[in-house]
mmCIF file of C-alpha atoms in Angstrom:
data_model
loop_
_atom_site.group_PDB
_atom_site.id
_atom_site.type_symbol
_atom_site.label_atom_id
_atom_site.label_comp_id
_atom_site.label_asym_id
_atom_site.label_seq_id
_atom_site.Cartn_x
_atom_site.Cartn_y
_atom_site.Cartn_z
ATOM 1 C CA MET A 1 -13.954 -36.936 -23.596
ATOM 2 C CA LYS A 2 -14.619 -33.571 -25.554
ATOM 3 C CA ILE A 3 -15.132 -30.201 -23.639
ATOM 4 C CA ALA A 4 -16.464 -27.106 -24.697
ATOM 5 C CA VAL A 5 -15.853 -23.922 -23.108
ATOM 6 C CA ILE A 6 -18.175 -20.833 -23.542
ATOM 7 C CA GLY A 7 -16.681 -17.759 -22.511
ATOM 8 C CA ALA A 8 -12.867 -19.270 -23.031
ATOM 9 C CA THR A 9 -11.255 -15.824 -23.364
ATOM 10 C CA GLY A 10 -13.136 -14.149 -20.077
ATOM 11 C CA GLN A 11 -10.910 -14.009 -16.884
ATOM 12 C CA ALA A 12 -12.012 -17.218 -15.469
ATOM 13 C CA GLY A 13 -12.697 -18.878 -18.734
ATOM 14 C CA SER A 14 -9.308 -18.729 -20.083
ATOM 15 C CA LEU A 15 -7.663 -20.019 -16.908
ATOM 16 C CA ILE A 16 -10.051 -22.846 -17.046
ATOM 17 C CA THR A 17 -9.375 -23.643 -20.805
ATOM 18 C CA GLU A 18 -5.441 -23.179 -20.204
ATOM 19 C CA LYS A 19 -5.764 -25.779 -17.213
ATOM 20 C CA LEU A 20 -7.419 -28.220 -19.372
ATOM 21 C CA VAL A 21 -5.251 -27.661 -22.343
ATOM 22 C CA ALA A 22 -1.857 -28.277 -20.302
ATOM 23 C CA ALA A 23 -3.789 -31.608 -18.730
ATOM 24 C CA GLY A 24 -4.095 -32.790 -22.494
ATOM 25 C CA ALA A 25 -7.875 -32.341 -22.450
ATOM 26 C CA ASP A 26 -9.867 -32.267 -25.944
ATOM 27 C CA VAL A 27 -11.013 -28.260 -25.825
ATOM 28 C CA THR A 28 -12.675 -26.070 -27.981
ATOM 29 C CA ALA A 29 -13.874 -22.504 -27.355
ATOM 30 C CA LEU A 30 -16.842 -21.299 -28.036
ATOM 31 C CA VAL A 31 -16.516 -17.297 -27.990
ATOM 32 C CA ARG A 32 -17.642 -14.097 -29.647
ATOM 33 C CA ASN A 33 -14.015 -13.255 -30.645
ATOM 34 C CA ALA A 34 -11.536 -16.087 -31.470
ATOM 35 C CA SER A 35 -8.784 -13.404 -31.846
ATOM 36 C CA ARG A 36 -8.845 -12.939 -27.979
ATOM 37 C CA LEU A 37 -7.804 -16.573 -27.340
ATOM 38 C CA LYS A 38 -4.620 -17.372 -25.092
ATOM 39 C CA VAL A 39 -4.451 -20.649 -26.218
ATOM 40 C CA ASP A 40 -4.427 -22.504 -29.444
ATOM 41 C CA VAL A 41 -7.513 -24.708 -29.417
ATOM 42 C CA PRO A 42 -10.047 -25.293 -32.301
ATOM 43 C CA ASP A 43 -13.120 -22.775 -31.641
ATOM 44 C CA ILE A 44 -16.780 -21.707 -32.713
ATOM 45 C CA GLU A 45 -16.733 -17.882 -32.664
ATOM 46 C CA LYS A 46 -20.470 -17.075 -32.241
ATOM 47 C CA ASP A 47 -22.465 -15.280 -29.616
ATOM 48 C CA ILE A 48 -23.897 -17.529 -26.661
ATOM 49 C CA PHE A 49 -27.390 -17.040 -28.021
ATOM 50 C CA ALA A 50 -26.412 -17.826 -31.659
ATOM 51 C CA LEU A 51 -25.522 -21.335 -30.444
ATOM 52 C CA THR A 52 -27.615 -24.312 -31.695
ATOM 53 C CA GLN A 53 -28.183 -28.020 -30.594
ATOM 54 C CA ALA A 54 -25.854 -28.838 -33.436
ATOM 55 C CA ASP A 55 -23.238 -26.495 -32.110
ATOM 56 C CA LEU A 56 -23.174 -28.381 -28.765
ATOM 57 C CA ALA A 57 -24.031 -31.911 -29.960
ATOM 58 C CA PRO A 58 -20.201 -33.058 -30.399
ATOM 59 C CA PHE A 59 -19.547 -32.483 -26.630
ATOM 60 C CA ASP A 60 -19.531 -34.403 -23.767
ATOM 61 C CA VAL A 61 -19.224 -31.623 -21.193
ATOM 62 C CA VAL A 62 -20.350 -28.064 -21.669
ATOM 63 C CA ILE A 63 -18.321 -25.264 -19.140
ATOM 64 C CA GLU A 64 -20.614 -22.433 -18.868
ATOM 65 C CA ALA A 65 -17.959 -19.130 -17.873
ATOM 66 C CA PHE A 66 -20.350 -16.437 -19.695
ATOM 67 C CA ARG A 67 -20.126 -12.836 -18.434
ATOM 68 C CA ALA A 68 -23.225 -10.769 -19.376
ATOM 69 C CA PRO A 69 -22.133 -7.139 -20.347
ATOM 70 C CA GLU A 70 -22.992 -4.488 -17.846
ATOM 71 C CA GLY A 71 -26.598 -3.366 -17.940
ATOM 72 C CA HIS A 72 -27.697 -6.629 -19.246
ATOM 73 C CA GLU A 73 -27.027 -8.692 -16.178
ATOM 74 C CA ILE A 74 -30.341 -10.522 -17.117
ATOM 75 C CA GLN A 75 -28.773 -12.108 -19.809
ATOM 76 C CA HIS A 76 -27.321 -14.231 -17.132
ATOM 77 C CA LEU A 77 -30.346 -16.044 -16.534
ATOM 78 C CA GLN A 78 -31.161 -16.142 -20.338
ATOM 79 C CA ALA A 79 -28.178 -17.516 -21.414
ATOM 80 C CA MET A 80 -28.726 -20.582 -18.756
ATOM 81 C CA GLN A 81 -32.487 -21.181 -20.307
ATOM 82 C CA HIS A 82 -30.758 -21.237 -23.883
ATOM 83 C CA LEU A 83 -28.326 -23.494 -22.891
ATOM 84 C CA MET A 84 -30.610 -25.835 -20.965
ATOM 85 C CA ALA A 85 -33.120 -25.831 -23.861
ATOM 86 C CA LEU A 86 -30.363 -27.059 -26.352
ATOM 87 C CA LEU A 87 -29.291 -29.572 -23.916
ATOM 88 C CA GLU A 88 -32.397 -31.195 -23.015
ATOM 89 C CA ASP A 89 -32.754 -34.969 -23.490
ATOM 90 C CA SER A 90 -28.954 -35.116 -24.037
ATOM 91 C CA GLN A 91 -26.179 -36.544 -22.096
ATOM 92 C CA THR A 92 -23.866 -33.753 -22.033
ATOM 93 C CA ARG A 93 -23.081 -32.278 -18.792
ATOM 94 C CA LEU A 94 -23.458 -28.497 -18.205
ATOM 95 C CA ILE A 95 -20.883 -27.284 -15.699
ATOM 96 C CA ALA A 96 -22.087 -23.457 -14.563
ATOM 97 C CA VAL A 97 -19.253 -21.014 -13.371
ATOM 98 C CA GLY A 98 -21.737 -19.641 -10.997
ATOM 99 C CA GLY A 99 -21.934 -16.810 -8.270
ATOM 100 C CA THR A 100 -21.213 -17.032 -4.394
ATOM 101 C CA SER A 101 -24.981 -15.616 -3.865
ATOM 102 C CA SER A 102 -26.512 -18.512 -4.834
ATOM 103 C CA LEU A 103 -25.279 -20.489 -1.892
ATOM 104 C CA TYR A 104 -27.447 -20.895 1.406
ATOM 105 C CA SER A 105 -26.473 -19.001 4.383
ATOM 106 C CA ASP A 106 -26.755 -21.846 6.806
ATOM 107 C CA GLU A 107 -27.420 -25.496 7.307
ATOM 108 C CA THR A 108 -31.249 -24.960 7.877
ATOM 109 C CA ARG A 109 -31.016 -24.193 3.657
ATOM 110 C CA THR A 110 -34.375 -21.391 4.097
ATOM 111 C CA LYS A 111 -32.028 -18.580 3.006
ATOM 112 C CA ARG A 112 -29.851 -17.684 0.493
ATOM 113 C CA LEU A 113 -26.968 -15.250 0.350
ATOM 114 C CA ILE A 114 -28.770 -13.340 -2.377
ATOM 115 C CA ASP A 115 -31.892 -12.961 0.005
ATOM 116 C CA LEU A 116 -29.295 -10.791 2.324
ATOM 117 C CA VAL A 117 -28.280 -8.505 -0.185
ATOM 118 C CA ASP A 118 -29.725 -4.703 -0.342
ATOM 119 C CA VAL A 119 -31.702 -4.562 -3.766
ATOM 120 C CA THR A 120 -29.916 -1.114 -4.205
ATOM 121 C CA ALA A 121 -26.209 -2.648 -4.212
ATOM 122 C CA SER A 122 -24.711 -2.232 -7.286
ATOM 123 C CA PHE A 123 -23.726 -5.891 -7.774
ATOM 124 C CA TYR A 124 -27.553 -6.822 -7.154
ATOM 125 C CA PRO A 125 -28.436 -7.295 -10.557
ATOM 126 C CA VAL A 126 -25.806 -9.651 -11.436
ATOM 127 C CA ALA A 127 -26.164 -11.514 -8.272
ATOM 128 C CA LYS A 128 -29.980 -11.780 -8.324
ATOM 129 C CA TYR A 129 -29.954 -13.336 -11.870
ATOM 130 C CA MET A 130 -27.157 -15.520 -11.396
ATOM 131 C CA SER A 131 -29.024 -16.809 -8.207
ATOM 132 C CA ASP A 132 -32.104 -17.388 -10.552
ATOM 133 C CA ALA A 133 -30.043 -19.120 -13.170
ATOM 134 C CA ALA A 134 -28.714 -21.480 -10.569
ATOM 135 C CA LEU A 135 -32.413 -22.443 -9.162
ATOM 136 C CA GLU A 136 -33.331 -23.084 -12.845
ATOM 137 C CA LEU A 137 -30.479 -25.317 -13.462
ATOM 138 C CA LYS A 138 -30.861 -27.160 -10.234
ATOM 139 C CA ALA A 139 -34.584 -28.077 -11.022
ATOM 140 C CA SER A 140 -33.895 -29.304 -14.272
ATOM 141 C CA ASP A 141 -32.938 -32.959 -15.450
ATOM 142 C CA LEU A 142 -29.510 -32.106 -17.071
ATOM 143 C CA ASN A 143 -26.429 -33.616 -15.818
ATOM 144 C CA TYR A 144 -25.184 -30.599 -13.993
ATOM 145 C CA THR A 145 -22.571 -28.853 -11.817
ATOM 146 C CA TYR A 146 -23.092 -25.354 -10.398
ATOM 147 C CA PHE A 147 -19.619 -24.142 -9.331
ATOM 148 C CA SER A 148 -19.885 -21.137 -6.791
ATOM 149 C CA PRO A 149 -16.604 -19.449 -5.925
ATOM 150 C CA ALA A 150 -15.873 -17.659 -2.856
ATOM 151 C CA ALA A 151 -16.998 -14.081 -2.206
ATOM 152 C CA TYR A 152 -13.526 -12.933 -3.020
ATOM 153 C CA PHE A 153 -12.933 -14.472 -6.421
ATOM 154 C CA ASP A 154 -9.364 -12.924 -6.747
ATOM 155 C CA PRO A 155 -8.658 -12.806 -10.784
ATOM 156 C CA ALA A 156 -4.828 -11.665 -9.833
ATOM 157 C CA GLY A 157 -4.363 -14.348 -6.904
ATOM 158 C CA LEU A 158 -1.637 -17.101 -7.410
ATOM 159 C CA GLU A 159 -2.390 -20.366 -7.503
ATOM 160 C CA THR A 160 -1.794 -22.245 -4.224
ATOM 161 C CA ARG A 161 -3.499 -25.624 -4.584
ATOM 162 C CA ALA A 162 -4.501 -24.838 -0.889
ATOM 163 C CA TYR A 163 -8.176 -25.024 -1.030
ATOM 164 C CA SER A 164 -11.344 -26.854 -0.280
ATOM 165 C CA LEU A 165 -14.337 -27.669 -1.765
ATOM 166 C CA ALA A 166 -17.643 -27.166 0.069
ATOM 167 C CA THR A 167 -21.335 -27.798 -0.683
ATOM 168 C CA ASP A 168 -24.207 -25.297 -1.543
ATOM 169 C CA ILE A 169 -23.720 -23.783 1.980
ATOM 170 C CA PHE A 170 -21.607 -20.615 2.256
ATOM 171 C CA THR A 171 -18.464 -21.953 3.920
ATOM 172 C CA VAL A 172 -15.309 -19.766 5.308
ATOM 173 C CA ASN A 173 -11.859 -20.703 6.711
ATOM 174 C CA ALA A 174 -10.406 -20.763 9.662
ATOM 175 C CA SER A 175 -9.675 -17.306 9.676
ATOM 176 C CA GLY A 176 -13.251 -16.303 8.636
ATOM 177 C CA GLU A 177 -12.622 -15.737 5.263
ATOM 178 C CA SER A 178 -14.204 -16.478 2.172
ATOM 179 C CA TYR A 179 -11.151 -16.097 -0.654
ATOM 180 C CA ILE A 180 -10.234 -18.132 -3.918
ATOM 181 C CA SER A 181 -8.107 -17.033 -6.485
ATOM 182 C CA MET A 182 -9.197 -17.891 -10.245
ATOM 183 C CA ALA A 183 -6.372 -19.733 -10.742
ATOM 184 C CA ASP A 184 -7.028 -21.923 -7.891
ATOM 185 C CA PHE A 185 -10.719 -21.922 -9.292
ATOM 186 C CA ALA A 186 -9.758 -23.341 -12.722
ATOM 187 C CA SER A 187 -7.555 -26.158 -11.461
ATOM 188 C CA ALA A 188 -10.417 -27.213 -9.221
ATOM 189 C CA MET A 189 -12.819 -26.832 -12.184
ATOM 190 C CA ARG A 190 -10.178 -28.706 -14.118
ATOM 191 C CA ASP A 191 -10.098 -31.695 -11.726
ATOM 192 C CA ILE A 192 -14.107 -31.892 -11.823
ATOM 193 C CA VAL A 193 -14.436 -32.312 -15.144
ATOM 194 C CA LEU A 194 -11.761 -34.340 -16.051
ATOM 195 C CA ASN A 195 -12.462 -36.925 -12.983
ATOM 196 C CA GLY A 196 -16.097 -36.472 -13.265
ATOM 197 C CA THR A 197 -17.077 -35.708 -9.946
ATOM 198 C CA HIS A 198 -19.846 -33.477 -8.290
ATOM 199 C CA GLN A 199 -22.250 -34.718 -10.753
ATOM 200 C CA ARG A 200 -25.721 -33.110 -10.365
ATOM 201 C CA GLU A 201 -24.521 -31.101 -7.128
ATOM 202 C CA HIS A 202 -24.081 -27.420 -6.574
ATOM 203 C CA ILE A 203 -20.448 -27.167 -4.832
ATOM 204 C CA SER A 204 -18.271 -24.210 -3.697
ATOM 205 C CA ILE A 205 -14.642 -23.683 -3.209
ATOM 206 C CA TYR A 206 -12.522 -21.552 -0.848
ATOM 207 C CA GLN A 207 -8.961 -21.001 0.359
ATOM 208 C CA ASN A 208 -7.677 -22.754 3.132
#
């Protein structure tokens, strides 16, 4: 299995890359600046919008861990649209590091968390465009997995291995908390990729 990680130098992307490499996976980093890589893997040094169909063709799985720069949050949607176009009619699995805002608020699935966010909130643009990207991906014919972290996605949190996967409905633990460390998220991502689970699903995660 050949795996590409887009955004492999970012907070989540670097941890995902490290977990996959430690598991012996065949990983290539797709990054803008290969000098920032924390592990020794093959790389394609390109902006996400410069990637071509030929760049992605060798891979069985493409993990999208792209983070749009501040003020350009619409790129979350544009990047997803670009990748979807490149992978159209292919068998490549596209796995997105998603956002919590795309989850439904309850089992009626009538409202998503983004629908409950004040449009003046500072994080609204990134949440909105990531949610829009999720909708487009889920409506496609691609073999996708959209993986939403908990509301508090902690880059400094420890790996506990005490987490649960959930559906596309926002879920909290027994204490009413929605928390996951990036380390635990990366471990769960590794398992999903290598075990081939949750294909064509929108899933989420939280610490028990």
